Coordinates of C-alpha atoms and ligand atoms in Angstrom, one line a residue:
M1 CA 108.2 109.5 88.8
N2 CA 111.5 110.6 90.0
T3 CA 113.6 112.4 87.5
T4 CA 116.7 113.3 89.4
T5 CA 119.1 110.4 90.0
D6 CA 117.5 107.2 89.0
S7 CA 119.8 106.7 86.1
H8 CA 120.7 103.1 87.1
S9 CA 117.2 101.9 87.3
M10 CA 116.7 103.0 83.7
L11 CA 119.4 100.7 82.4
P12 CA 118.4 97.6 80.6
A13 CA 117.8 94.7 83.0
Q14 CA 120.9 92.7 82.4
F15 CA 123.0 95.8 83.5
Q16 CA 121.0 96.4 86.6
R17 CA 121.9 95.2 89.9
V18 CA 119.5 93.6 92.4
V19 CA 120.3 93.5 96.1
S20 CA 118.2 91.8 98.7
G21 CA 118.8 90.3 102.2
M22 CA 117.0 88.0 104.5
R23 CA 117.4 87.8 108.3
P24 CA 118.5 84.5 109.7
T25 CA 116.0 83.9 112.4
G26 CA 114.9 80.3 111.9
N27 CA 114.5 77.8 109.1
L28 CA 112.7 78.6 106.0
H29 CA 109.3 77.3 105.0
L30 CA 106.9 77.1 102.1
G31 CA 105.7 80.6 102.7
H32 CA 109.3 81.9 102.1
Y33 CA 109.6 79.7 99.1
H34 CA 106.4 80.9 97.4
G35 CA 107.1 84.5 98.4
V36 CA 110.7 85.4 98.3
L37 CA 112.8 82.5 97.1
E38 CA 110.9 81.7 94.0
N39 CA 111.2 85.3 93.1
W40 CA 115.0 85.4 93.7
V41 CA 115.5 82.3 91.6
R42 CA 113.7 84.0 88.7
L43 CA 115.6 87.3 89.2
Q44 CA 119.0 85.7 89.2
H45 CA 118.7 84.9 85.5
E46 CA 117.5 88.4 84.6
Y47 CA 119.8 90.7 86.7
E48 CA 123.1 90.8 88.4
C49 CA 122.0 89.7 91.8
F50 CA 123.5 90.1 95.3
F51 CA 121.7 88.1 98.0
F52 CA 122.9 88.2 101.5
V53 CA 122.3 86.9 105.0
A54 CA 121.3 90.0 107.0
D55 CA 122.9 88.9 110.3
W56 CA 123.4 92.5 111.6
H57 CA 119.7 93.2 110.9
A58 CA 118.8 90.1 112.9
L59 CA 120.9 91.4 115.8
T60 CA 118.9 94.6 116.0
T61 CA 116.0 92.5 117.4
H62 CA 117.8 89.5 118.7
Y63 CA 120.8 91.1 120.5
E64 CA 119.8 89.5 123.8
D65 CA 119.8 86.0 122.4
P66 CA 122.0 85.9 119.3
S67 CA 122.4 82.1 119.4
V68 CA 119.4 81.7 117.0
I69 CA 121.2 83.8 114.5
E70 CA 124.4 81.7 114.7
S71 CA 122.5 78.5 114.2
S72 CA 120.3 79.8 111.4
V73 CA 122.9 81.3 109.1
W74 CA 124.2 78.2 107.5
E75 CA 120.8 76.5 107.5
M76 CA 119.4 79.4 105.7
V77 CA 122.1 79.4 103.1
I78 CA 121.4 75.7 102.6
D79 CA 117.7 76.5 102.2
W80 CA 118.5 79.1 99.6
L81 CA 120.7 76.7 97.7
A82 CA 118.1 74.0 98.0
A83 CA 115.4 76.3 96.6
G84 CA 117.5 76.9 93.5
V85 CA 119.5 80.1 94.3
N86 CA 122.5 79.4 92.2
P87 CA 125.9 80.6 93.3
S88 CA 127.1 80.8 89.7
S89 CA 124.3 83.2 88.8
A90 CA 123.9 85.2 92.1
R91 CA 126.5 86.3 94.6
I92 CA 125.5 85.0 98.0
F93 CA 127.2 86.2 101.1
I94 CA 126.9 87.2 104.7
Q95 CA 126.4 90.8 105.6
S96 CA 128.9 91.0 108.5
Q97 CA 131.6 89.6 106.2
V98 CA 131.5 92.8 104.1
P99 CA 132.5 95.5 106.6
E100 CA 131.9 98.1 103.9
H101 CA 128.2 97.9 104.8
A102 CA 129.0 99.1 108.3
E103 CA 131.3 101.9 107.1
L104 CA 128.7 103.2 104.7
H105 CA 126.1 103.0 107.4
T106 CA 128.3 105.2 109.7
L107 CA 129.0 107.7 106.9
L108 CA 125.3 107.9 105.9
S109 CA 124.3 108.3 109.6
M110 CA 126.2 111.6 109.6
M111 CA 123.8 113.2 107.1
T112 CA 120.6 111.4 107.8
P113 CA 118.1 113.5 109.8
L114 CA 116.8 111.7 112.9
S115 CA 113.3 112.5 112.0
W116 CA 113.6 110.5 108.7
L117 CA 114.3 107.4 110.8
E118 CA 111.7 108.1 113.5
R119 CA 108.9 108.4 110.9
V120 CA 109.6 105.1 109.1
P121 CA 106.4 103.1 109.8
T122 CA 108.2 99.9 110.7
Y123 CA 110.0 101.6 113.6
K124 CA 106.9 102.2 115.8
D125 CA 105.0 99.1 114.4
Q126 CA 107.7 96.7 115.3
Q127 CA 108.2 98.2 118.7
E128 CA 104.5 97.7 119.3
K129 CA 104.4 94.2 117.9
L130 CA 107.6 92.9 119.6
K131 CA 106.6 94.1 123.0
E132 CA 108.6 91.4 124.7
R133 CA 111.9 92.8 123.4
D134 CA 113.4 96.2 124.3
L135 CA 113.7 97.9 120.9
S136 CA 114.5 101.3 122.2
T137 CA 118.0 101.0 121.0
Y138 CA 120.2 103.0 118.7
G139 CA 120.7 100.0 116.4
F140 CA 117.0 99.4 116.0
L141 CA 116.4 103.0 115.0
G142 CA 119.1 102.7 112.5
Y143 CA 117.7 99.4 111.0
P144 CA 116.4 101.0 107.8
L145 CA 119.6 103.1 107.3
L146 CA 121.7 100.0 107.6
Q147 CA 119.4 98.6 104.9
S148 CA 120.1 101.7 102.8
A149 CA 123.8 101.0 103.2
D150 CA 123.3 97.4 102.1
I151 CA 121.6 98.6 98.9
L152 CA 123.7 101.7 98.1
A153 CA 127.0 99.8 98.7
Y154 CA 126.3 98.0 95.4
R155 CA 124.6 100.9 93.7
A156 CA 121.6 98.6 93.1
G157 CA 118.9 99.6 90.6
Q158 CA 116.2 97.2 92.0
V159 CA 115.5 95.9 95.4
P160 CA 113.0 93.0 95.7
V161 CA 111.1 93.5 98.9
G162 CA 107.7 92.8 100.4
E163 CA 105.1 95.5 100.8
D164 CA 106.3 96.1 104.4
Q165 CA 109.8 97.0 103.3
V166 CA 108.9 99.5 100.6
A167 CA 109.3 102.4 103.0
H168 CA 112.9 101.3 103.6
V169 CA 113.6 101.6 99.9
E170 CA 112.0 105.0 99.9
L171 CA 114.2 106.1 102.7
T172 CA 117.2 104.8 100.7
R173 CA 116.2 107.0 97.8
E174 CA 116.0 110.0 100.0
V175 CA 119.3 109.3 101.6
A176 CA 121.0 108.8 98.2
R177 CA 119.5 112.0 96.9
R178 CA 120.7 114.0 99.9
F179 CA 124.1 112.4 99.7
N180 CA 124.5 113.3 96.0
H181 CA 123.3 116.8 96.7
L182 CA 125.7 117.3 99.5
Y183 CA 128.8 115.6 98.1
G184 CA 128.2 115.2 94.4
K185 CA 129.9 118.5 93.5
E186 CA 133.5 117.4 93.0
P187 CA 136.0 120.2 92.3
G188 CA 136.0 121.1 88.7
F189 CA 132.8 119.1 88.1
E190 CA 131.6 121.2 85.2
E191 CA 135.0 121.0 83.4
K192 CA 135.0 117.3 83.9
A193 CA 131.5 116.9 82.6
E194 CA 132.3 119.0 79.6
G195 CA 135.4 116.8 79.0
A196 CA 133.4 113.7 79.4
A197 CA 130.9 115.0 76.8
K198 CA 133.7 115.5 74.3
K199 CA 134.7 111.8 74.7
M200 CA 131.4 110.8 73.1
G201 CA 132.5 112.4 69.8
K202 CA 131.5 115.6 68.3
K203 CA 128.0 114.6 67.0
N204 CA 126.9 113.0 70.3
A205 CA 128.3 115.8 72.4
K206 CA 126.4 118.3 70.4
L207 CA 123.2 116.3 70.7
Y208 CA 123.8 115.9 74.5
H209 CA 124.2 119.6 75.0
R210 CA 121.1 120.4 72.9
L211 CA 119.0 117.9 74.9
R212 CA 120.4 119.1 78.2
R213 CA 119.5 122.7 77.3
S214 CA 115.9 121.6 76.3
F215 CA 115.5 119.9 79.7
Q216 CA 117.1 122.6 81.8
E217 CA 115.6 125.6 80.1
E218 CA 112.2 124.3 79.0
G219 CA 111.7 121.3 81.4
D220 CA 111.4 119.0 78.4
H221 CA 111.3 115.5 79.9
E222 CA 111.3 113.8 76.6
A223 CA 114.6 115.4 75.9
L224 CA 115.8 114.2 79.3
A225 CA 114.8 110.6 78.4
T226 CA 116.4 110.8 75.0
A227 CA 119.6 112.1 76.5
R228 CA 119.7 109.3 79.1
A229 CA 119.2 106.8 76.3
L230 CA 122.1 108.4 74.5
L231 CA 124.3 108.1 77.5
E232 CA 123.3 104.5 78.1
S233 CA 124.2 103.6 74.6
Q234 CA 127.8 105.0 74.8
Q235 CA 130.4 102.3 74.8
N236 CA 133.5 104.5 74.9
I237 CA 133.1 106.4 78.2
T238 CA 134.0 105.3 81.7
M239 CA 131.4 104.6 84.4
G240 CA 132.6 107.7 86.2
D241 CA 132.2 109.9 83.2
R242 CA 128.8 108.4 82.5
E243 CA 127.6 109.4 86.0
R244 CA 129.0 112.9 85.6
L245 CA 127.1 113.2 82.4
F246 CA 123.9 111.9 84.1
G247 CA 124.3 114.4 86.9
Y248 CA 125.3 117.3 84.6
L249 CA 122.3 116.6 82.5
E250 CA 120.0 117.5 85.3
G251 CA 122.0 120.4 86.6
G252 CA 123.1 118.5 89.7
G253 CA 126.4 117.0 90.5
K254 CA 127.8 113.6 89.9
V255 CA 125.6 110.8 90.9
I256 CA 127.6 108.9 93.4
L257 CA 124.8 106.8 94.9
P258 CA 122.0 106.2 92.4
E259 CA 118.5 105.9 93.7
P260 CA 117.2 102.3 93.7
Q261 CA 113.6 101.2 92.9
P262 CA 111.6 98.8 95.0
L263 CA 110.7 95.7 93.1
L264 CA 107.6 94.5 94.9
T265 CA 107.6 90.8 95.6
P266 CA 104.3 89.3 94.5
A267 CA 102.5 88.3 97.7
S268 CA 102.7 84.6 98.5
K269 CA 99.5 82.7 97.7
M270 CA 100.6 80.2 100.3
P271 CA 98.8 80.5 103.6
G272 CA 99.6 78.5 106.7
L273 CA 98.2 75.1 107.6
D274 CA 95.4 76.8 109.6
G275 CA 94.5 79.4 106.9
Q276 CA 96.4 82.3 108.6
K277 CA 99.6 83.6 107.1
M278 CA 102.3 80.9 107.2
S279 CA 104.6 81.9 110.0
K280 CA 106.8 80.2 112.6
S281 CA 105.1 82.1 115.4
Y282 CA 101.7 80.6 114.4
N283 CA 103.1 77.1 114.4
N284 CA 101.5 76.5 111.0
T285 CA 104.4 75.9 108.7
I286 CA 105.8 73.2 106.5
S287 CA 109.6 73.8 106.3
L288 CA 111.5 73.3 103.1
R289 CA 113.3 70.3 104.6
E290 CA 110.3 68.8 106.4
D291 CA 110.3 65.1 106.6
P292 CA 107.8 63.5 104.2
V293 CA 106.1 61.6 107.0
E294 CA 105.6 64.9 108.8
V295 CA 104.4 66.6 105.6
E296 CA 101.7 64.0 105.3
R297 CA 100.8 64.2 109.0
K298 CA 100.5 68.0 109.0
I299 CA 98.3 68.1 105.9
R300 CA 96.1 65.2 107.0
T301 CA 95.4 67.1 110.3
M302 CA 94.7 70.4 108.6
P303 CA 91.3 71.9 109.5
T304 CA 88.7 71.8 106.7
D305 CA 85.3 73.5 106.1
P306 CA 83.8 73.3 109.6
A307 CA 80.4 72.4 108.1
R308 CA 81.9 69.1 106.9
V309 CA 81.7 67.2 110.2
R310 CA 80.9 63.8 108.7
R311 CA 82.0 62.3 105.4
T312 CA 78.4 62.6 104.1
D313 CA 78.1 66.4 104.9
P314 CA 78.6 68.5 101.8
G315 CA 81.3 71.2 102.0
D316 CA 82.3 74.5 100.5
P317 CA 85.9 74.9 99.2
A318 CA 85.7 78.6 99.8
K319 CA 85.5 78.0 103.5
C320 CA 88.4 75.5 103.6
P321 CA 92.1 76.2 104.2
V322 CA 93.0 73.1 102.2
W323 CA 91.6 74.8 99.2
E324 CA 94.2 77.5 99.2
F325 CA 96.8 74.7 98.9
Q326 CA 94.9 73.1 96.0
K327 CA 95.1 76.4 94.2
V328 CA 98.9 76.2 94.4
Y329 CA 99.4 72.5 93.7
T330 CA 96.6 71.2 91.6
D331 CA 95.8 71.8 87.9
D332 CA 92.5 73.4 86.9
G333 CA 90.8 70.2 85.7
T334 CA 91.5 68.2 88.8
R335 CA 90.6 71.1 90.9
S336 CA 87.1 71.5 89.5
E337 CA 86.5 67.8 90.0
L338 CA 87.5 68.1 93.6
A339 CA 85.3 71.2 94.1
E340 CA 82.4 69.3 92.7
G341 CA 83.2 66.3 94.9
C342 CA 83.4 68.5 98.0
R343 CA 80.1 70.2 97.4
S344 CA 78.3 66.9 96.7
A345 CA 80.0 65.0 99.4
G346 CA 81.2 62.7 96.6
I347 CA 84.8 62.7 98.0
G348 CA 86.1 62.7 101.6
C349 CA 88.5 65.3 102.9
L350 CA 91.4 62.8 103.0
D351 CA 90.9 62.1 99.3
C352 CA 91.1 65.8 98.6
K353 CA 94.1 66.3 100.9
Q354 CA 96.0 63.5 99.2
H355 CA 96.4 65.8 96.1
V356 CA 97.9 68.5 98.3
I357 CA 100.2 65.9 100.0
D358 CA 101.4 64.7 96.6
G359 CA 101.9 68.3 95.3
V360 CA 103.9 69.4 98.3
L361 CA 106.0 66.3 98.3
R362 CA 106.7 66.6 94.6
E363 CA 107.8 70.2 95.2
L364 CA 110.0 69.5 98.2
A365 CA 111.7 66.3 96.9
P366 CA 114.3 68.0 94.7
M367 CA 114.9 70.6 97.4
R368 CA 115.5 68.0 100.0
E369 CA 117.9 66.2 97.8
R370 CA 119.9 69.4 97.0
A371 CA 119.8 70.4 100.7
Q372 CA 121.2 67.0 101.7
K373 CA 124.1 67.4 99.3
F374 CA 125.0 70.8 100.8
A375 CA 124.3 69.8 104.4
E376 CA 126.8 66.9 104.0
D377 CA 129.4 69.2 102.6
P378 CA 129.8 72.2 104.9
I379 CA 133.1 73.0 103.3
L380 CA 131.4 73.5 99.9
V381 CA 128.8 75.8 101.5
R382 CA 131.5 77.8 103.2
S383 CA 133.4 78.2 100.0
I384 CA 130.3 79.4 98.2
I385 CA 129.8 82.1 100.8
E386 CA 133.5 82.9 100.8
E387 CA 133.5 83.4 97.1
G388 CA 130.3 85.4 97.1
G389 CA 131.7 87.6 99.9
E390 CA 134.8 88.3 97.9
L391 CA 132.8 89.4 94.9
A392 CA 130.6 91.5 97.1
R393 CA 133.5 93.2 98.9
E394 CA 135.1 94.0 95.6
E395 CA 132.0 95.8 94.5
A396 CA 131.4 97.5 97.8
K397 CA 135.0 98.6 98.0
R398 CA 134.6 100.3 94.6
T399 CA 131.7 102.3 95.9
M400 CA 133.5 103.2 99.1
V401 CA 136.4 104.7 97.2
E402 CA 134.0 107.1 95.6
V403 CA 132.1 107.8 98.8
R404 CA 135.3 108.5 100.8
Q405 CA 136.5 110.7 98.1
A406 CA 133.3 112.6 97.8
M407 CA 133.2 113.2 101.6
G408 CA 136.8 114.3 101.7
L409 CA 138.2 111.3 103.5
V410 CA 141.2 110.7 101.3
Y411 CA 144.2 112.1 103.1
Ligands
LIG501 N1 114.8 94.3 106.2 C1 114.7 93.2 105.3 C2 113.6 92.2 105.8 O1 113.3 92.2 107.0 C3 116.0 92.4 105.1 C4 117.0 93.3 104.5 C5 118.1 93.8 105.1 C6 117.0 93.7 103.1 N2 118.9 94.5 104.2 C7 118.2 94.5 103.0 C8 116.2 93.6 102.0 C9 118.6 95.2 101.8 C10 116.5 94.2 100.8 C11 117.7 95.0 100.7 O2 113.0 91.5 105.0
SF4_502 FE1 88.2 71.1 102.2 FE2 88.6 69.3 100.3 FE3 87.3 68.7 102.5 FE4 86.2 70.2 100.7 S1 86.8 68.1 100.4 S2 86.2 70.5 102.9 S3 87.9 71.4 100.0 S4 89.5 69.3 102.3

């Protein structure tokens, strides 16, 4: 457990900020929905959320053929909206329309050791995996640092990511820690922190000092936790003062960039039509706006338990890709009947698949309806993104004022 600068991630949920991005590299499918999007839709009611189209990140791998990015951006936003991401709950925007991400990336790059980037596992992995692309670029090496800038620009507390992205959040934490260590000592920090403590009132200030001493002199972590709770409950101090007091508590400087936590996205239970992971490159997807006729065709032609050659051959659900879909779409009662029917050859595979077809169509119908509304009204979609971008810029600008000041860039 980190005890230096994770003050933000210890705030109650509704005060915490969540930031996440998605690269626009094609249209979204059920795998995205059951993994990322369903999670976002839930989070938007619990946290202050910032969700963005990571077009610069897409460019790091698609710089030679950026047209797919251009055509995917709006489609992806429509998919988000269709899936239930709600622009009145979450700010949704496009990364490249908030230049503060780039500015912060540049500034962070000055103090990020090259070795930290070289040892991020995705760096070598992706270069190996995407052999057909030349990823020996400056931009690709900087991919996780750009991601750090995305996160730190909003001083996010939580970052919903898949398992493969946890290392990027870890890097973000290290970069933030280094930044605060290097630049968190504003002139007169101690006096300012003492001044801030006084603003909490005599009693609270005294308690704060006592807890601070217990932590610093005796390493009492309970005292640290109590002091943090005390700071969180203060209504009368400014954000800046609160951060000074958080920093002062632990002997460091002001926390300018708080360390975020990864919020692991539960792995999607949704495999592809062939039982492998659902992915465009395996050609085994059902997209969120798939035509119902296509949905039906794709599911009807799914492979089943290879032992069930004829209708009269008994099967084993455990060996059938369709069964993974039943687990997502069918209730327990129906499912045990279907399993029984499969094992006894009492039902045919098409009878079984019909339940999946119905389930998928039921799930996609409202999405298709919403998507259509947005697809027919590009001005509405643009205005949603415009508005989200404005709110995002406002927040990112606030961070950059402090970052520039801390680095001595205010002339
Ligand atoms: N790298 C992430 C991915 O490939 C996308 C991303 C970019 C992101 N910036 C981010 C995710 C910031 C979370 C926070 O999935
Ligand atoms: Fe798969 Fe269902 Fe056919 Fe059994 S009946 S093999 S579970 S599709």
